[in-house]
PDB file of C-alpha atoms in Angstrom:
ATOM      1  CA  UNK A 409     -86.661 -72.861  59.479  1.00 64.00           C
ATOM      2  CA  UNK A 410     -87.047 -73.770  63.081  1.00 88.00           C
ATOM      3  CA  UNK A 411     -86.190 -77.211  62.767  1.00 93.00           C
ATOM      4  CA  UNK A 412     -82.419 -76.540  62.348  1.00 95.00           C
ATOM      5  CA  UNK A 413     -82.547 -75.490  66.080  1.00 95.00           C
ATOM      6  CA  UNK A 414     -84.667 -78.590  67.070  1.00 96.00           C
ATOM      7  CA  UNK A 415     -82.454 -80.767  65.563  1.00 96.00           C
ATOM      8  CA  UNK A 416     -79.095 -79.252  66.256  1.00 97.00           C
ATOM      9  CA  UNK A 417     -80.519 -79.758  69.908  1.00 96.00           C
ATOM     10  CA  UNK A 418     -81.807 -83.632  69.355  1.00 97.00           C
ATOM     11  CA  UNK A 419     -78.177 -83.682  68.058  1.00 97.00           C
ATOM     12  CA  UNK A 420     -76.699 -83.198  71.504  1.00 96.00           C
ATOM     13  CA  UNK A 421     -78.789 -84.580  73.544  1.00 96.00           C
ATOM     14  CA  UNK A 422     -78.173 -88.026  71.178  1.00 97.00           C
ATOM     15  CA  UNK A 423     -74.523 -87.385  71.336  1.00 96.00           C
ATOM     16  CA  UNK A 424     -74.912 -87.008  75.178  1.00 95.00           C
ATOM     17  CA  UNK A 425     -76.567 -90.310  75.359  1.00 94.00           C
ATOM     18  CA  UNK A 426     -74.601 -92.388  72.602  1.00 94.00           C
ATOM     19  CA  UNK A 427     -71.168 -92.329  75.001  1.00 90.00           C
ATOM     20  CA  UNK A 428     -69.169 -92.777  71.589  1.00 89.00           C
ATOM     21  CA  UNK A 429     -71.068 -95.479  70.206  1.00 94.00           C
ATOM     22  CA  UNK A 430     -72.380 -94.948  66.973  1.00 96.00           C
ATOM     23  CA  UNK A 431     -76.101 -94.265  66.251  1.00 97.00           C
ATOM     24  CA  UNK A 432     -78.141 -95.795  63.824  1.00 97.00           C
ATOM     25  CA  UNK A 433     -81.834 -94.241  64.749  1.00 97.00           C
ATOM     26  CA  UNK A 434     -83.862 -92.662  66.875  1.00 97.00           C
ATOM     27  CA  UNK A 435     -87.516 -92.121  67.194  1.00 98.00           C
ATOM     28  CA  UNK A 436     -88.912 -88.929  68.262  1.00 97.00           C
ATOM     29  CA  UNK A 437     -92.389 -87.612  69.054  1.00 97.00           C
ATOM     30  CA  UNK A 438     -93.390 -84.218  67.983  1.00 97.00           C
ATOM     31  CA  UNK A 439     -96.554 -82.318  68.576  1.00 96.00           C
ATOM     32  CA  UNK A 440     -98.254 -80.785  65.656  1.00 95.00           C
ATOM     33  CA  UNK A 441     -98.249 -77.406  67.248  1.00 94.00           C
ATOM     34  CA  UNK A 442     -94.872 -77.593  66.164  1.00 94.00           C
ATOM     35  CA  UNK A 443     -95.263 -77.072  62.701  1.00 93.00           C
ATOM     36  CA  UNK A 444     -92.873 -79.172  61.956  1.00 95.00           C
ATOM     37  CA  UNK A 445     -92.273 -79.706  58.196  1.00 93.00           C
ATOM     38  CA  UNK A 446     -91.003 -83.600  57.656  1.00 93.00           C
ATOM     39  CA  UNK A 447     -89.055 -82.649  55.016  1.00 95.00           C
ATOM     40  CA  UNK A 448     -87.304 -79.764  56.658  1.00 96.00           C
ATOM     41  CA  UNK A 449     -86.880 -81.865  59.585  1.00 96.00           C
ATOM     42  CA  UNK A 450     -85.151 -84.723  57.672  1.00 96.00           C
ATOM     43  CA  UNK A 451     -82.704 -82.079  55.661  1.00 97.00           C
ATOM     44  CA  UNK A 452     -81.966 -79.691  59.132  1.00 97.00           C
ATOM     45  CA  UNK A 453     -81.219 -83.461  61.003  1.00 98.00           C
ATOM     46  CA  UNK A 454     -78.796 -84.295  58.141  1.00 97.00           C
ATOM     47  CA  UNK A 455     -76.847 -80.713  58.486  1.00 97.00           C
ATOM     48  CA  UNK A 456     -77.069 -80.838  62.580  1.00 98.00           C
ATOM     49  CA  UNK A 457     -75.237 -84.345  62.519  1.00 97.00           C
ATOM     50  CA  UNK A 458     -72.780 -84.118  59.601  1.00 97.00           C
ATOM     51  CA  UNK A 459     -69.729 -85.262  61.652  1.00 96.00           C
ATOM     52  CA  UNK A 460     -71.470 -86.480  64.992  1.00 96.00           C
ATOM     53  CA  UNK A 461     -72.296 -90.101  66.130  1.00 96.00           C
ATOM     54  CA  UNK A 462     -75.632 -89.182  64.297  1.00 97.00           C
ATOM     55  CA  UNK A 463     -74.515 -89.211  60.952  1.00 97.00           C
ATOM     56  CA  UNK A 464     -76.379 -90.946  58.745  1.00 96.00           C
ATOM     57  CA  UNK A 465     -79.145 -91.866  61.265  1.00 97.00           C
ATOM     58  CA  UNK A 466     -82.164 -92.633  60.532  1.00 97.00           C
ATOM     59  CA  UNK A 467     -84.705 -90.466  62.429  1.00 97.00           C
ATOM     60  CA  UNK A 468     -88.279 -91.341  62.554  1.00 97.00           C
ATOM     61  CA  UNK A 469     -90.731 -88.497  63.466  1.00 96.00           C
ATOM     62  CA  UNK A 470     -93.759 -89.268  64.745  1.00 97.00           C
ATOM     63  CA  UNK A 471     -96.256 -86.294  64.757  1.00 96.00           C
ATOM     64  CA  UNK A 472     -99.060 -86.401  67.201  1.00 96.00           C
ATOM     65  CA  UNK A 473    -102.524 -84.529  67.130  1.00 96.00           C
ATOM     66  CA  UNK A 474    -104.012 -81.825  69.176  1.00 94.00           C
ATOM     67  CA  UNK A 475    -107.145 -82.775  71.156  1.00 95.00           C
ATOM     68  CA  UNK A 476    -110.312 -80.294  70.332  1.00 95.00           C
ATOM     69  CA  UNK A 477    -113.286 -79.776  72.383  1.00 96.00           C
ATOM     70  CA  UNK A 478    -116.558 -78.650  71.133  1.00 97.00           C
ATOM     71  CA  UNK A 479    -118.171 -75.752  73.170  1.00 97.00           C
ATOM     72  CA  UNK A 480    -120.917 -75.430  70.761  1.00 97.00           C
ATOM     73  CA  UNK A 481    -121.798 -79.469  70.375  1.00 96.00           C
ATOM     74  CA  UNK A 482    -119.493 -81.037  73.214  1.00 96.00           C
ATOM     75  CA  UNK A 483    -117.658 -83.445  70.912  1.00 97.00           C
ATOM     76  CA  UNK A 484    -113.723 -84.377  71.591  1.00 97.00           C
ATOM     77  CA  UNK A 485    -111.964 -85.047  68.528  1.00 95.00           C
ATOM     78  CA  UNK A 486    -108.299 -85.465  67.392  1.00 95.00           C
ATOM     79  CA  UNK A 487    -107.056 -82.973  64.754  1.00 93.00           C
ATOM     80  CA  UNK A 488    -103.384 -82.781  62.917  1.00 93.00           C
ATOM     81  CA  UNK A 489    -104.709 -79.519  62.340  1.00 89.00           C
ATOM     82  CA  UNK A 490    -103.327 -76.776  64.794  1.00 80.00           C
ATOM     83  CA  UNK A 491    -106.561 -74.574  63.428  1.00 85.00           C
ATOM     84  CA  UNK A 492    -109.084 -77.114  63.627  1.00 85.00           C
ATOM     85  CA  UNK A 493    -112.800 -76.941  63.933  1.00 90.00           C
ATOM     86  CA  UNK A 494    -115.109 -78.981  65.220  1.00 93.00           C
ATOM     87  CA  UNK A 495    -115.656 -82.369  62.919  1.00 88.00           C
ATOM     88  CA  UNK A 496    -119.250 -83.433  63.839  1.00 92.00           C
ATOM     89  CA  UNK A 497    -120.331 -79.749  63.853  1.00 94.00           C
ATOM     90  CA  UNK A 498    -117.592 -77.490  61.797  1.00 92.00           C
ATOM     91  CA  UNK A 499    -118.092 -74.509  64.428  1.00 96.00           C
ATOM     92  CA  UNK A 500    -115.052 -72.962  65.069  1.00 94.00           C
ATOM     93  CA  UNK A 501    -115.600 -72.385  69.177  1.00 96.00           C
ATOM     94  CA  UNK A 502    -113.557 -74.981  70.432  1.00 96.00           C
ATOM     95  CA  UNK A 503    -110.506 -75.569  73.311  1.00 95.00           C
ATOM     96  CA  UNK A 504    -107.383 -77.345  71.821  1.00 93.00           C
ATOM     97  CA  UNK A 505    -104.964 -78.828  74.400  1.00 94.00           C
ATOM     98  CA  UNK A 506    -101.926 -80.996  74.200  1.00 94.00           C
ATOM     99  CA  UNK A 507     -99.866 -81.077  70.342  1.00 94.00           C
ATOM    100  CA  UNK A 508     -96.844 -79.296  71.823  1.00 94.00           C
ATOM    101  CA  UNK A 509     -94.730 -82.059  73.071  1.00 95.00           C
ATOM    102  CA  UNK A 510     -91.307 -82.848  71.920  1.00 93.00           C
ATOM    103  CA  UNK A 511     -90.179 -86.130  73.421  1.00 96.00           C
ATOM    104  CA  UNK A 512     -87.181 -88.504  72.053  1.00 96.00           C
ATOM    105  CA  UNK A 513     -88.517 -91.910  72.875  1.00 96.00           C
ATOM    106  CA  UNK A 514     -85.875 -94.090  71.263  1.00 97.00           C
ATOM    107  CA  UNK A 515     -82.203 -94.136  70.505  1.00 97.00           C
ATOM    108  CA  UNK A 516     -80.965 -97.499  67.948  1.00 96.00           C
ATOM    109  CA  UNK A 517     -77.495 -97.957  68.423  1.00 95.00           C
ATOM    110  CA  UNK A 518     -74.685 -99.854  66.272  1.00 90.00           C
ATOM    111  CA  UNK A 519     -72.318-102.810  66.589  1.00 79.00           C
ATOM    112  CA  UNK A 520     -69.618-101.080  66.378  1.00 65.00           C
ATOM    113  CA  UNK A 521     -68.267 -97.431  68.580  1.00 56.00           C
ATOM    114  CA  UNK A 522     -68.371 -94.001  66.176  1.00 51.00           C
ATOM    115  CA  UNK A 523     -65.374 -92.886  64.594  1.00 55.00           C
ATOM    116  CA  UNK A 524     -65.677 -89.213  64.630  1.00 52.00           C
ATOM    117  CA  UNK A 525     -62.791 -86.979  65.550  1.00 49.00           C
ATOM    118  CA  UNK A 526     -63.104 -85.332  68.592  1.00 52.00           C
ATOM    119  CA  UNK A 527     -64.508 -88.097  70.329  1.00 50.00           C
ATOM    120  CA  UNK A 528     -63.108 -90.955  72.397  1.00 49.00           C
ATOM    121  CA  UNK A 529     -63.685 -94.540  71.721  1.00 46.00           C
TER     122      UNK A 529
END
Protein backbone atom coordinates (compact mmCIF):
# COMPACT_ATOMS: atom_id res chain seq x y z
CA UNK A 1 0.00 0.00 0.00
CA UNK A 2 1.97 2.88 -1.32
CA UNK A 3 -0.08 5.47 0.01
CA UNK A 4 1.18 5.02 3.62
CA UNK A 5 4.52 6.47 2.27
CA UNK A 6 2.72 9.32 0.35
CA UNK A 7 0.97 10.31 3.16
CA UNK A 8 3.43 9.84 5.95
CA UNK A 9 5.37 12.35 3.58
CA UNK A 10 2.22 14.94 3.00
CA UNK A 11 2.35 14.51 6.83
CA UNK A 12 5.63 16.37 7.15
CA UNK A 13 5.65 18.51 4.74
CA UNK A 14 2.01 19.83 6.45
CA UNK A 15 3.64 19.75 9.78
CA UNK A 16 6.57 21.77 8.23
CA UNK A 17 4.19 24.33 7.01
CA UNK A 18 1.51 24.45 9.95
CA UNK A 19 4.37 26.17 12.48
CA UNK A 20 2.21 24.62 15.44
CA UNK A 21 -1.03 25.73 14.38
CA UNK A 22 -3.48 23.22 14.03
CA UNK A 23 -4.74 21.91 10.63
CA UNK A 24 -8.08 21.44 9.61
CA UNK A 25 -7.60 20.46 5.64
CA UNK A 26 -5.70 20.34 2.90
CA UNK A 27 -6.26 19.78 -0.72
CA UNK A 28 -3.98 17.80 -2.75
CA UNK A 29 -3.67 16.94 -6.44
CA UNK A 30 -2.71 13.53 -7.49
CA UNK A 31 -2.09 12.12 -10.90
CA UNK A 32 -3.83 8.98 -11.83
CA UNK A 33 -0.62 7.30 -12.72
CA UNK A 34 -0.48 7.08 -9.17
CA UNK A 35 -2.83 4.52 -8.58
CA UNK A 36 -3.91 5.93 -5.84
CA UNK A 37 -6.81 4.10 -4.10
CA UNK A 38 -9.18 6.94 -2.25
CA UNK A 39 -9.94 4.75 0.26
CA UNK A 40 -6.45 3.64 1.07
CA UNK A 41 -5.44 7.12 0.87
CA UNK A 42 -8.05 8.35 3.42
CA UNK A 43 -7.17 5.26 6.01
CA UNK A 44 -2.95 5.57 5.39
CA UNK A 45 -3.63 9.75 6.01
CA UNK A 46 -5.49 8.87 9.25
CA UNK A 47 -2.47 6.44 10.56
CA UNK A 48 0.40 9.02 9.15
CA UNK A 49 -1.21 11.90 11.34
CA UNK A 50 -2.46 10.16 14.50
CA UNK A 51 -0.71 12.58 16.92
CA UNK A 52 0.47 15.43 14.44
CA UNK A 53 -1.14 18.90 13.76
CA UNK A 54 -2.96 16.76 11.03
CA UNK A 55 -5.08 14.83 13.08
CA UNK A 56 -8.33 14.68 12.18
CA UNK A 57 -7.89 16.70 8.93
CA UNK A 58 -9.82 16.59 6.38
CA UNK A 59 -7.90 15.82 3.15
CA UNK A 60 -9.43 16.27 -0.17
CA UNK A 61 -7.79 14.37 -3.11
CA UNK A 62 -8.26 15.49 -6.26
CA UNK A 63 -7.21 12.94 -9.00
CA UNK A 64 -6.35 14.27 -12.36
CA UNK A 65 -6.33 12.44 -15.85
CA UNK A 66 -3.65 11.44 -18.20
CA UNK A 67 -3.74 13.12 -21.64
CA UNK A 68 -3.81 10.38 -24.70
CA UNK A 69 -2.91 10.96 -28.19
CA UNK A 70 -4.15 9.02 -31.06
CA UNK A 71 -1.40 7.85 -33.54
CA UNK A 72 -3.81 5.88 -35.47
CA UNK A 73 -6.81 8.74 -35.70
CA UNK A 74 -4.97 11.91 -34.16
CA UNK A 75 -7.55 12.56 -31.44
CA UNK A 76 -6.41 14.06 -27.80
CA UNK A 77 -8.52 12.87 -25.15
CA UNK A 78 -8.48 12.83 -21.29
CA UNK A 79 -8.53 9.37 -19.64
CA UNK A 80 -8.63 8.42 -15.64
CA UNK A 81 -7.48 5.38 -17.13
CA UNK A 82 -3.60 4.85 -16.88
CA UNK A 83 -4.26 2.00 -19.81
CA UNK A 84 -6.43 3.89 -21.95
CA UNK A 85 -7.24 3.61 -25.58
CA UNK A 86 -8.24 5.80 -27.90
CA UNK A 87 -12.15 7.01 -27.32
CA UNK A 88 -13.23 8.09 -30.86
CA UNK A 89 -11.32 5.10 -32.34
CA UNK A 90 -10.62 2.31 -29.42
CA UNK A 91 -7.03 1.53 -31.04
CA UNK A 92 -4.69 0.98 -28.54
CA UNK A 93 -1.50 2.99 -30.34
CA UNK A 94 -1.52 5.98 -28.46
CA UNK A 95 1.18 8.47 -26.35
CA UNK A 96 -0.03 9.23 -22.73
CA UNK A 97 1.71 12.19 -21.02
CA UNK A 98 1.18 14.04 -17.81
CA UNK A 99 -1.06 11.93 -14.71
CA UNK A 100 2.03 11.71 -12.50
CA UNK A 101 1.92 14.83 -10.53
CA UNK A 102 1.65 15.05 -6.85
CA UNK A 103 1.11 18.65 -5.82
CA UNK A 104 -0.41 19.94 -2.29
CA UNK A 105 -2.28 23.00 -3.38
CA UNK A 106 -3.97 23.97 -0.13
CA UNK A 107 -3.42 23.87 3.58
CA UNK A 108 -6.95 25.06 5.92
CA UNK A 109 -5.81 26.01 9.13
CA UNK A 110 -7.68 26.44 12.66
CA UNK A 111 -8.51 29.17 15.17
CA UNK A 112 -6.78 27.92 17.58
CA UNK A 113 -2.54 26.52 17.76
CA UNK A 114 -2.26 22.34 17.95
CA UNK A 115 -1.83 20.76 21.12
CA UNK A 116 0.33 17.87 20.37
CA UNK A 117 3.25 16.93 22.56
CA UNK A 118 6.38 17.47 21.16
CA UNK A 119 5.55 20.58 19.65
CA UNK A 120 5.77 24.22 20.72
CA UNK A 121 2.92 26.57 20.81
Amino acid sequence: MHEIGMCEGLVELLERRAGGRRINGARVRVGVRHAVVGEAFDQAFTLASAGTVAQDAAVDLVVTPVTVTCRACGARCESLDVLAVCPPCGSDDVDVTGGDELVLESITFGEEPADVPGHPR
